[in-house]
CSV table of C-alpha atoms in Angstrom, one decimal:
chain,number,residue,atom,x,y,z
A,1,MET,CA,-37.1,6.5,-34.0
A,2,LYS,CA,-37.9,10.2,-33.9
A,3,ASN,CA,-38.5,11.9,-30.6
A,4,GLU,CA,-42.1,12.6,-31.4
A,5,GLU,CA,-42.7,8.9,-32.0
A,6,ARG,CA,-40.9,8.0,-28.7
A,7,LYS,CA,-43.1,10.5,-26.8
A,8,ASN,CA,-46.2,8.9,-28.4
A,9,VAL,CA,-45.2,5.4,-27.4
A,10,ILE,CA,-44.5,6.6,-23.8
A,11,GLU,CA,-47.9,8.3,-23.7
A,12,ILE,CA,-49.6,5.0,-24.8
A,13,SER,CA,-47.5,3.1,-22.3
A,14,TRP,CA,-48.8,5.2,-19.4
A,15,ALA,CA,-52.3,4.2,-20.3
A,16,LEU,CA,-51.3,0.6,-20.2
A,17,HIS,CA,-49.4,1.1,-17.0
A,18,SER,CA,-52.5,2.6,-15.3
A,19,SER,CA,-54.6,-0.4,-16.3
A,20,ILE,CA,-52.0,-2.9,-15.2
A,21,GLU,CA,-51.3,-1.1,-11.9
A,22,ASN,CA,-55.0,-1.1,-11.1
A,23,SER,CA,-55.2,-4.8,-11.7
A,24,TYR,CA,-52.2,-5.3,-9.4
A,25,LEU,CA,-53.7,-3.1,-6.6
A,26,ASN,CA,-57.0,-4.9,-6.8
A,27,ASN,CA,-55.5,-8.3,-6.5
A,28,LEU,CA,-55.5,-9.0,-2.8
A,29,ALA,CA,-53.3,-12.1,-3.0
A,30,ILE,CA,-50.5,-12.5,-0.5
A,31,GLN,CA,-47.5,-14.7,-0.8
A,32,GLY,CA,-48.5,-18.3,-0.5
A,33,ASP,CA,-52.0,-17.8,-1.8
A,34,ASP,CA,-53.2,-19.6,-4.9
A,35,ASN,CA,-53.5,-16.2,-6.7
A,36,TRP,CA,-50.0,-15.1,-5.7
A,37,LEU,CA,-48.3,-16.0,-9.0
A,38,GLU,CA,-51.1,-14.3,-10.9
A,39,LYS,CA,-50.4,-11.1,-9.0
A,40,GLN,CA,-46.7,-11.5,-9.7
A,41,ARG,CA,-47.5,-11.9,-13.4
A,42,ILE,CA,-49.3,-8.6,-13.3
A,43,LEU,CA,-46.3,-7.0,-11.5
A,44,LEU,CA,-44.0,-8.4,-14.1
A,45,ALA,CA,-46.1,-6.7,-16.8
A,46,ASP,CA,-45.9,-3.5,-14.9
A,47,MET,CA,-42.1,-3.7,-14.7
A,48,ALA,CA,-41.9,-4.5,-18.4
A,49,ILE,CA,-43.8,-1.2,-19.1
A,50,HIS,CA,-41.2,0.6,-17.0
A,51,LEU,CA,-38.4,-1.0,-19.0
A,52,LEU,CA,-40.1,0.0,-22.2
A,53,GLN,CA,-40.3,3.6,-21.0
A,54,THR,CA,-36.7,3.6,-19.9
A,55,ALA,CA,-35.6,2.2,-23.3
A,56,ILE,CA,-37.7,4.4,-25.5
A,57,LYS,CA,-37.3,7.8,-23.7
A,58,PRO,CA,-35.7,10.5,-25.8
A,59,GLY,CA,-32.0,11.1,-25.1
A,60,ASP,CA,-29.4,8.9,-23.6
A,61,ILE,CA,-30.6,5.8,-21.8
A,62,GLU,CA,-30.4,6.2,-18.0
A,63,ILE,CA,-28.1,3.3,-16.9
A,64,GLY,CA,-29.3,3.5,-13.3
A,65,ARG,CA,-32.9,3.2,-14.3
A,66,LEU,CA,-32.1,0.4,-16.7
A,67,LYS,CA,-30.3,-1.6,-14.0
A,68,SER,CA,-33.3,-1.0,-11.7
A,69,ASN,CA,-35.8,-2.2,-14.3
A,70,LEU,CA,-33.8,-5.3,-15.1
A,71,HIS,CA,-33.3,-6.0,-11.4
A,72,SER,CA,-37.0,-5.9,-10.8
A,73,ILE,CA,-37.8,-8.1,-13.8
A,74,LEU,CA,-35.2,-10.7,-12.9
A,75,THR,CA,-36.3,-10.8,-9.3
A,76,ILE,CA,-40.0,-11.4,-10.2
A,77,SER,CA,-39.1,-13.8,-13.1
A,78,ASP,CA,-37.1,-15.9,-10.6
A,79,GLN,CA,-40.4,-17.2,-9.2
A,80,PHE,CA,-41.4,-18.5,-12.6
A,81,LEU,CA,-37.9,-19.8,-13.7
A,82,PRO,CA,-36.2,-21.0,-10.4
A,83,GLU,CA,-34.0,-23.4,-12.3
A,84,LEU,CA,-32.2,-20.4,-13.9
A,85,ASN,CA,-31.2,-18.9,-10.5
A,86,LEU,CA,-31.9,-15.4,-11.9
A,87,LYS,CA,-31.4,-13.8,-8.5
A,88,LYS,CA,-27.7,-14.8,-8.6
A,89,SER,CA,-27.1,-12.7,-11.7
A,90,ILE,CA,-28.5,-9.7,-10.0
A,91,ASP,CA,-25.5,-9.6,-7.6
A,92,HIS,CA,-23.4,-8.4,-10.5
A,93,PHE,CA,-25.6,-5.3,-11.2
A,94,TYR,CA,-24.3,-3.2,-8.4
A,95,THR,CA,-20.7,-4.3,-8.0
């Protein structure tokens, strides 16, 4: 992928990010509420956008950012897939 194409994808992703982030901020659910998992789905989408941006950015991939993106995604996903014990795999990210 050419750098110009990468920059275009990143630009589009910021527009998506803005919409997703506004939805997250406007969702007043707190942990334990019926709407909590919906808010977490929105947060997961937000983190997926950040992963996209990290992966597609021109130049070498920033390993620290990649680890951070994956850490966030696995932490949030653990609520939806508790049988996979995703949090346990996160322990290996920073050792």
